[in-house]
mmCIF file of C-alpha atoms in Angstrom:
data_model
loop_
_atom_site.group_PDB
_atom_site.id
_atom_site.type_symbol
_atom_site.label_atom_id
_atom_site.label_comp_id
_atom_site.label_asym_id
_atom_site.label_seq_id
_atom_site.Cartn_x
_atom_site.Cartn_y
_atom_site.Cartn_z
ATOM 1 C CA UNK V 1 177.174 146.821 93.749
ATOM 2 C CA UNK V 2 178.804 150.202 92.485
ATOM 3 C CA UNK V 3 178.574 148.212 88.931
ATOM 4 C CA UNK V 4 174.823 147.921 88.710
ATOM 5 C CA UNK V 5 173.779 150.946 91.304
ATOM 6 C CA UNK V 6 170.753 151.309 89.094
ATOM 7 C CA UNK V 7 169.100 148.041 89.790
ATOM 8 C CA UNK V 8 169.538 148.484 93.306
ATOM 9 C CA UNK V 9 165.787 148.126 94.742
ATOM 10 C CA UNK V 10 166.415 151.497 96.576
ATOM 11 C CA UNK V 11 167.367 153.110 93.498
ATOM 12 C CA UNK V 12 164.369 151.255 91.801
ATOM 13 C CA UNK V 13 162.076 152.957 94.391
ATOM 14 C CA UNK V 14 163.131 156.023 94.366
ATOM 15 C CA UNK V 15 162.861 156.249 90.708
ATOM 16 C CA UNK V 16 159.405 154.499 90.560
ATOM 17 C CA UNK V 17 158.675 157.902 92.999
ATOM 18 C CA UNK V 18 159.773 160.445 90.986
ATOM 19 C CA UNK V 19 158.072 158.605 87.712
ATOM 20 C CA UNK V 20 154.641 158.706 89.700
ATOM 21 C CA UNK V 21 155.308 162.144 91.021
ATOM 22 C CA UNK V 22 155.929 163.088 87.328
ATOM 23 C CA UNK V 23 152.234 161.064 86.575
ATOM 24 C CA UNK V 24 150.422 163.074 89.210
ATOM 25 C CA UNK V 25 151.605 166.574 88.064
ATOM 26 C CA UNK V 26 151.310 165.420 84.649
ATOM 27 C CA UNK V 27 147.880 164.278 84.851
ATOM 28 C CA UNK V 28 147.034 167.191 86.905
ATOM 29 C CA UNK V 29 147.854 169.172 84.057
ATOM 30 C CA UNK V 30 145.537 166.929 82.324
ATOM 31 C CA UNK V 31 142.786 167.167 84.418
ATOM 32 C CA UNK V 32 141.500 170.591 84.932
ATOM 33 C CA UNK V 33 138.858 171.498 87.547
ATOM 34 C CA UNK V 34 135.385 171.017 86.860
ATOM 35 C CA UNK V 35 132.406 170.738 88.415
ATOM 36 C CA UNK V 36 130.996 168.551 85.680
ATOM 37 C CA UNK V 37 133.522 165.990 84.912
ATOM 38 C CA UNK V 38 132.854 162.122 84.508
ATOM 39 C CA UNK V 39 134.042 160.576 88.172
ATOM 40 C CA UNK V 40 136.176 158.351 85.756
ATOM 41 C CA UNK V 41 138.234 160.884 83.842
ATOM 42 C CA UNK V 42 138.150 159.191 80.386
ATOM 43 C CA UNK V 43 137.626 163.010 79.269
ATOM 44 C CA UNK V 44 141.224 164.170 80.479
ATOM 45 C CA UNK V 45 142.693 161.140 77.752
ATOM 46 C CA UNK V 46 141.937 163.475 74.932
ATOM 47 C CA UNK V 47 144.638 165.707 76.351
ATOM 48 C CA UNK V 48 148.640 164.784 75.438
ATOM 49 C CA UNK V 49 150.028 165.358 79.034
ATOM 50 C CA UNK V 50 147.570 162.186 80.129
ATOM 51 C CA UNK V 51 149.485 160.316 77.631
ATOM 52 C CA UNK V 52 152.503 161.349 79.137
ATOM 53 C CA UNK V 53 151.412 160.681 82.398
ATOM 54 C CA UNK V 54 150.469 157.263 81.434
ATOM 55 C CA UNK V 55 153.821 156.121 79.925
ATOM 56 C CA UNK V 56 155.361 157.994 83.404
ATOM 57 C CA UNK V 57 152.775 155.808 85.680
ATOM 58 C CA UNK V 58 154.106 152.305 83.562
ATOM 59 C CA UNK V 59 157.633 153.134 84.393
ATOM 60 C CA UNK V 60 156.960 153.659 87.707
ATOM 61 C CA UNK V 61 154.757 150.308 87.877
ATOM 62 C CA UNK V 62 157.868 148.437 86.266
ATOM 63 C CA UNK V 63 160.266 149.845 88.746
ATOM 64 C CA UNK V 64 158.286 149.181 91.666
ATOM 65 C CA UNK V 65 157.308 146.037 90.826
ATOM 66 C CA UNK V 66 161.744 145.168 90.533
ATOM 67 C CA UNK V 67 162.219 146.842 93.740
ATOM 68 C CA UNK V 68 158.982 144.743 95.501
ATOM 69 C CA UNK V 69 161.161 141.029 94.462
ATOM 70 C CA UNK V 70 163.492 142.434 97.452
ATOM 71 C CA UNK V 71 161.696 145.036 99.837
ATOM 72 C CA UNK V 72 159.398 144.039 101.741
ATOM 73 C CA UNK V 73 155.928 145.797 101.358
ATOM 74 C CA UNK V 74 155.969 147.580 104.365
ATOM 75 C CA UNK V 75 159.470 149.567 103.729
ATOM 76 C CA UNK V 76 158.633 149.774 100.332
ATOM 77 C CA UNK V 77 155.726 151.655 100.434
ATOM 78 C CA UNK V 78 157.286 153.498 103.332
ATOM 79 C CA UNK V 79 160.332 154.642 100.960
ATOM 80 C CA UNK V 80 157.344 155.582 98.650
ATOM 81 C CA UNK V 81 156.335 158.021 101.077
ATOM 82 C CA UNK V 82 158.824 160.884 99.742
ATOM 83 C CA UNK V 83 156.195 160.734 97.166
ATOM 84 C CA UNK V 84 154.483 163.513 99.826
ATOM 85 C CA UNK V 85 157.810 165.704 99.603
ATOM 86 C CA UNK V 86 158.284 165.373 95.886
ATOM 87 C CA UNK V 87 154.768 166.224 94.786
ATOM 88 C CA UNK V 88 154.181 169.398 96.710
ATOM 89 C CA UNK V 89 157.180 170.761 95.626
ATOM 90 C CA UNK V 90 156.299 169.835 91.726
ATOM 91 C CA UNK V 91 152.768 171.432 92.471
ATOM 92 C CA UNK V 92 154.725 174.626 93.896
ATOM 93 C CA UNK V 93 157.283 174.504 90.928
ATOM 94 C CA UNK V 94 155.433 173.519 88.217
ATOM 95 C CA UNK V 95 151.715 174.138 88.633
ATOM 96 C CA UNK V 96 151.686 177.404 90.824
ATOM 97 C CA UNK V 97 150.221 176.052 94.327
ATOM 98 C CA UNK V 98 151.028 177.675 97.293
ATOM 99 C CA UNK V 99 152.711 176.383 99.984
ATOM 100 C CA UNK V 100 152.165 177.478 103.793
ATOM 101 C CA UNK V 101 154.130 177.136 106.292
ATOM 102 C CA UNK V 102 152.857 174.409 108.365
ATOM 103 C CA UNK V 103 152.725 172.548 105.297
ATOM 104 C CA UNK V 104 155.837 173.056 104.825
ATOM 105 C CA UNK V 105 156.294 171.358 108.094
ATOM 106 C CA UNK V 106 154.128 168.769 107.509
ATOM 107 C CA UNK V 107 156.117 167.798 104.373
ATOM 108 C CA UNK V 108 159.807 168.101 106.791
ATOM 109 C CA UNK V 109 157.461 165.186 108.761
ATOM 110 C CA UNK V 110 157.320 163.392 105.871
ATOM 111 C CA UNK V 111 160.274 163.291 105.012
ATOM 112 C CA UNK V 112 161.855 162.445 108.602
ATOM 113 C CA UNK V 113 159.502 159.490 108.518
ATOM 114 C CA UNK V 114 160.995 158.388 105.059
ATOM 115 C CA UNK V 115 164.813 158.973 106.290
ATOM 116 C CA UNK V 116 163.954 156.779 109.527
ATOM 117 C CA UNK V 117 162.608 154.288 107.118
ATOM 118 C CA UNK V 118 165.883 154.274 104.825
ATOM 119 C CA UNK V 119 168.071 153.703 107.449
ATOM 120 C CA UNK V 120 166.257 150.805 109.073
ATOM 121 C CA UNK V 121 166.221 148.877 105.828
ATOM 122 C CA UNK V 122 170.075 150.184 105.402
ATOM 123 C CA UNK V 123 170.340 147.146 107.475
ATOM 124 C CA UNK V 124 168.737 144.251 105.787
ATOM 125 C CA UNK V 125 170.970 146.147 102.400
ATOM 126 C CA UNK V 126 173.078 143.209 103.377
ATOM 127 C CA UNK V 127 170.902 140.983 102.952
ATOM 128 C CA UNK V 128 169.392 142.370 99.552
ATOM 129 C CA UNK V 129 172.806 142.927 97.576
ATOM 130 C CA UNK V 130 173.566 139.186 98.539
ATOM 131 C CA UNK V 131 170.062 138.333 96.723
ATOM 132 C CA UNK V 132 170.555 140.800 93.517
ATOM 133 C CA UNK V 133 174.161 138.310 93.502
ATOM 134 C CA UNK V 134 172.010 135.017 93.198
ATOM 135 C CA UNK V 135 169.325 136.606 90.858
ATOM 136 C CA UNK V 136 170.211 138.924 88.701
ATOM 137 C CA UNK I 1 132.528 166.842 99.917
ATOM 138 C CA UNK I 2 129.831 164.355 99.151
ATOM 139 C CA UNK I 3 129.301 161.101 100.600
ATOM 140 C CA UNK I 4 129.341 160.029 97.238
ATOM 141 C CA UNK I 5 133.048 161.552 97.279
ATOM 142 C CA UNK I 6 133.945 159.715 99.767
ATOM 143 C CA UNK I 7 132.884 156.423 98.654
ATOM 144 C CA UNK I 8 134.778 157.036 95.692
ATOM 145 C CA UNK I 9 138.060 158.300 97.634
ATOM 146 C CA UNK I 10 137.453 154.860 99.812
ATOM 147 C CA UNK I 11 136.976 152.541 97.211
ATOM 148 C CA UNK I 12 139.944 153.883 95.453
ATOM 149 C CA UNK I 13 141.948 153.555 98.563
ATOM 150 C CA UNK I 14 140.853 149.747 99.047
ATOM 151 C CA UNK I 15 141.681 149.027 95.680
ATOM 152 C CA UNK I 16 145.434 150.227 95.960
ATOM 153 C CA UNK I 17 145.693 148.400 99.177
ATOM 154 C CA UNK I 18 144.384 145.038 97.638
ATOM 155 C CA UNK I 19 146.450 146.040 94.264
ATOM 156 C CA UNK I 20 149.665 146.241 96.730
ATOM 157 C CA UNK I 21 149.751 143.111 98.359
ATOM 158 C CA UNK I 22 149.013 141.070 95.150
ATOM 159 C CA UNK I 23 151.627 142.767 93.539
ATOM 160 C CA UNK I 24 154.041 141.585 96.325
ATOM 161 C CA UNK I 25 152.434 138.032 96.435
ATOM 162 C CA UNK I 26 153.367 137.954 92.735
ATOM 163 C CA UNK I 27 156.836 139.115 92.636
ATOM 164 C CA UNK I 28 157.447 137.021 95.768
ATOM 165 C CA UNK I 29 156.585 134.083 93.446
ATOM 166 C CA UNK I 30 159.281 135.042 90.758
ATOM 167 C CA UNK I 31 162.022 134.305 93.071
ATOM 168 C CA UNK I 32 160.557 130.606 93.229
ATOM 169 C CA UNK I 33 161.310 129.708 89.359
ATOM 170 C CA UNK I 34 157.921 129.296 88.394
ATOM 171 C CA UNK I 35 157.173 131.759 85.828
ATOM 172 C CA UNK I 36 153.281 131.151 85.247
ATOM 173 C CA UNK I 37 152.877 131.140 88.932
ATOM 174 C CA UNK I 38 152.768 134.644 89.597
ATOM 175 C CA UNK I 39 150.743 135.833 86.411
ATOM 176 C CA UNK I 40 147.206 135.563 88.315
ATOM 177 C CA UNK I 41 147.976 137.542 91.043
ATOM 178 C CA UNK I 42 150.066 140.359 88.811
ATOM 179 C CA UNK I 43 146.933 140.410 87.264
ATOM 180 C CA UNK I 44 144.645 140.852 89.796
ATOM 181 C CA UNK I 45 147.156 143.936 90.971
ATOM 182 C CA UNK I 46 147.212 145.189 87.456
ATOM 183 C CA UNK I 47 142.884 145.314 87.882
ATOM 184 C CA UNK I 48 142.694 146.304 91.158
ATOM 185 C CA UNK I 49 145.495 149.282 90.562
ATOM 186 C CA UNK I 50 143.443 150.062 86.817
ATOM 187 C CA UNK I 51 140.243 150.869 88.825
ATOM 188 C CA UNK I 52 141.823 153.012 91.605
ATOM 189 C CA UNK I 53 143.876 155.106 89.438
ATOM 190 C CA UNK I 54 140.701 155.623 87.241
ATOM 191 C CA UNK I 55 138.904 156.795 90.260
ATOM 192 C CA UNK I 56 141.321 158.580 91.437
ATOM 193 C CA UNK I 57 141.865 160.929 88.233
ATOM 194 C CA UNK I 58 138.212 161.335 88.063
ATOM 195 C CA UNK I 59 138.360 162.780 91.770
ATOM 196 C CA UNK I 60 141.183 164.772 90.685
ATOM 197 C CA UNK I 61 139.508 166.697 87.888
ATOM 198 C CA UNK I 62 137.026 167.527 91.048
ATOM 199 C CA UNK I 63 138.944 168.328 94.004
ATOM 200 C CA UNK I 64 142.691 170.050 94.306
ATOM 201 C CA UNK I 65 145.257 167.450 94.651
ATOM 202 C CA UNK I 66 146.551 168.898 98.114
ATOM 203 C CA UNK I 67 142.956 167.950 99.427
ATOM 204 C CA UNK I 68 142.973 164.489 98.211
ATOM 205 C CA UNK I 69 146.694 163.475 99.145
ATOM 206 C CA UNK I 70 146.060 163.293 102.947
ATOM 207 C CA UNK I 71 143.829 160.089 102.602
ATOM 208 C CA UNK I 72 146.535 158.376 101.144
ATOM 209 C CA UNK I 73 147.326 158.529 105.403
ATOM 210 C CA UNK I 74 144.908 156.361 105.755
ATOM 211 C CA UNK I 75 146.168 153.879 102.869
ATOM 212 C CA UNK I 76 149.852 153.730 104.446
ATOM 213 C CA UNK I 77 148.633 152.358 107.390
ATOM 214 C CA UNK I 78 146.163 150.043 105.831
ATOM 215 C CA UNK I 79 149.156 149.031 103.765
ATOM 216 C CA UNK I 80 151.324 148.219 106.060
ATOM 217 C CA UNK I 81 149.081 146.313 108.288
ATOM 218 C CA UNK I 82 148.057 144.199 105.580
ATOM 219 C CA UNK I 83 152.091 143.269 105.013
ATOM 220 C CA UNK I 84 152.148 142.199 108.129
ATOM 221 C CA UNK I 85 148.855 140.986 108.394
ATOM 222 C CA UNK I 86 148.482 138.953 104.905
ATOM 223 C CA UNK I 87 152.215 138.700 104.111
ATOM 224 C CA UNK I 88 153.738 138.301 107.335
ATOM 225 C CA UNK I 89 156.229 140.977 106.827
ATOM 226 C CA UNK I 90 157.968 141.895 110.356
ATOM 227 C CA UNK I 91 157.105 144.852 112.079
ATOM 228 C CA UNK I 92 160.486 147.069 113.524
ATOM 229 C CA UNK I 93 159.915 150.183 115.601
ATOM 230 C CA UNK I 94 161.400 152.129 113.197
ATOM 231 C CA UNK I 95 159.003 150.754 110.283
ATOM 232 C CA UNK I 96 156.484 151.780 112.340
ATOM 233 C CA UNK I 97 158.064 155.833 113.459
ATOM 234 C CA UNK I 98 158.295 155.701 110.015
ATOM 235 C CA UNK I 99 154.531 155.601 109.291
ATOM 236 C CA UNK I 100 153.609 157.567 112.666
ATOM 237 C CA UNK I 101 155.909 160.455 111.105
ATOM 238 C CA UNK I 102 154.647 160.344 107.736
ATOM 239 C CA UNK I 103 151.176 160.033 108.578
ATOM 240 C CA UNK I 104 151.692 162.866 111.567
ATOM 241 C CA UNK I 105 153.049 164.812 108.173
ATOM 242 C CA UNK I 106 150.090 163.987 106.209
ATOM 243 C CA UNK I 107 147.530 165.196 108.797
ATOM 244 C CA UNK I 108 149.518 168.859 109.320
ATOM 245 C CA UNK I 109 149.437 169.545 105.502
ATOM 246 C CA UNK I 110 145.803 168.183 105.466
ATOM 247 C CA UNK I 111 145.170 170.840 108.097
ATOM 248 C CA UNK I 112 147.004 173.819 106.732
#
């Protein structure tokens, strides 16, 4: 499977990750505070990052939806869950937001949830890369 | 924030969850051969996922992000109850650490 790595579903899920993280911070950016804004946010589309953000939430959508014809749900959206490491440290990189420390340890949860995750469906990989043979 | 808030926040949460598990009935169905089989339910996700990411960027321009991302707890378990509920996905021990430790992570940054 070294041939096609990228269309591994794991490698489809983590990408469809950092694609939405890259849609949250983007539209974020998009989406400035106020306390008057429409509860539907068709204001923040005049802006070009919720453009972005849009094209960054398809990809995402795409690759998920490759990676969901071999995980099951459940790990999937587990996987998904370094989502919760990935965006805090965008927001602390790229939009300024402070991080404390017991969220910092809150996001090491996280994580260890997702790495337990990983390795139990290391063991249906098997399984998978046998299916990616038959349908490519 | 408002009950009205949290309305929003829940119906935005149901939506994914419903948006989820049609997208996996449909690409379940892809594997079967028959291509126009899985186009209703893909489209039902597509719907259910258009409304809850519209609600949800509307709640965004309103509330930080850091406050909102904790209920998204509340969807993972939702979530992964309904794969094993409606899809009859098997439930390991680990799957289910897994969401105990993400979820335990959820609630410590939603309390910091």
């Amino acid at each position: 499977m070294t041939r096609r790595w990228f269309l591994h579903p794991h490698a489809q899920v983590f990408l469809s990750v950092l694609l939405s993280a890259a849609s949250q911070v983007l539209f974020k950016k998009s989406a400035p505070m106020s306390a008057d804004a429409s509860p539907f946010g068709f204001a923040a589309m005049s802006s070009g990052w919720a453009w972005l953000a849009a094209l960054a939430t398809i990809g995402s959508l795409l690759a998920w939806l490759y990676a969901l014809r071999f995980v099951p749900l459940g790990v999937a959206y587990n996987l998904s869950g370094a989502l919760h490491v990935i965006v805090p440290l965008s927001c602390w990189i790229f939009l300024g937001e402070k991080i404390v420390a017991q969220r910092w340890l809150g996001i090491a949860l996280v994580l260890a949830g997702v790495l337990v995750t990983a390795q139990s469906a290391a063991k249906i990989e098997e399984t998978i890369e046998k299916e990616i043979e038959e349908k490519p | 924030m408002s009950p009205f808030a949290f309305a929003l926040i829940f119906a935005s949460i149901a939506l994914q969850v419903g948006g989820q598990v049609f997208f996996k009935l449909a690409m379940n169905q892809t594997h079967a051969g028959r291509t126009a089989r899985y186009v209703p339910a893909l489209a039902a996700g597509v719907a259910a996922m258009t409304l809850s990411i519209m609600l949800w960027i509307g709640l965004m321009s309103k509330f930080p992000l850091s406050q909102l991302y904790p209920y998204e707890g509340i969807e993972r378990v939702m979530i992964v109850a309904s794969a094993a509920l409606f899809l009859r996905e098997k439930m390991t021990p680990r799957l289910l650490l897994g969401v105990a430790l993400i979820c335990g992570g959820l609630i410590l940054v939603t309390a910091s």
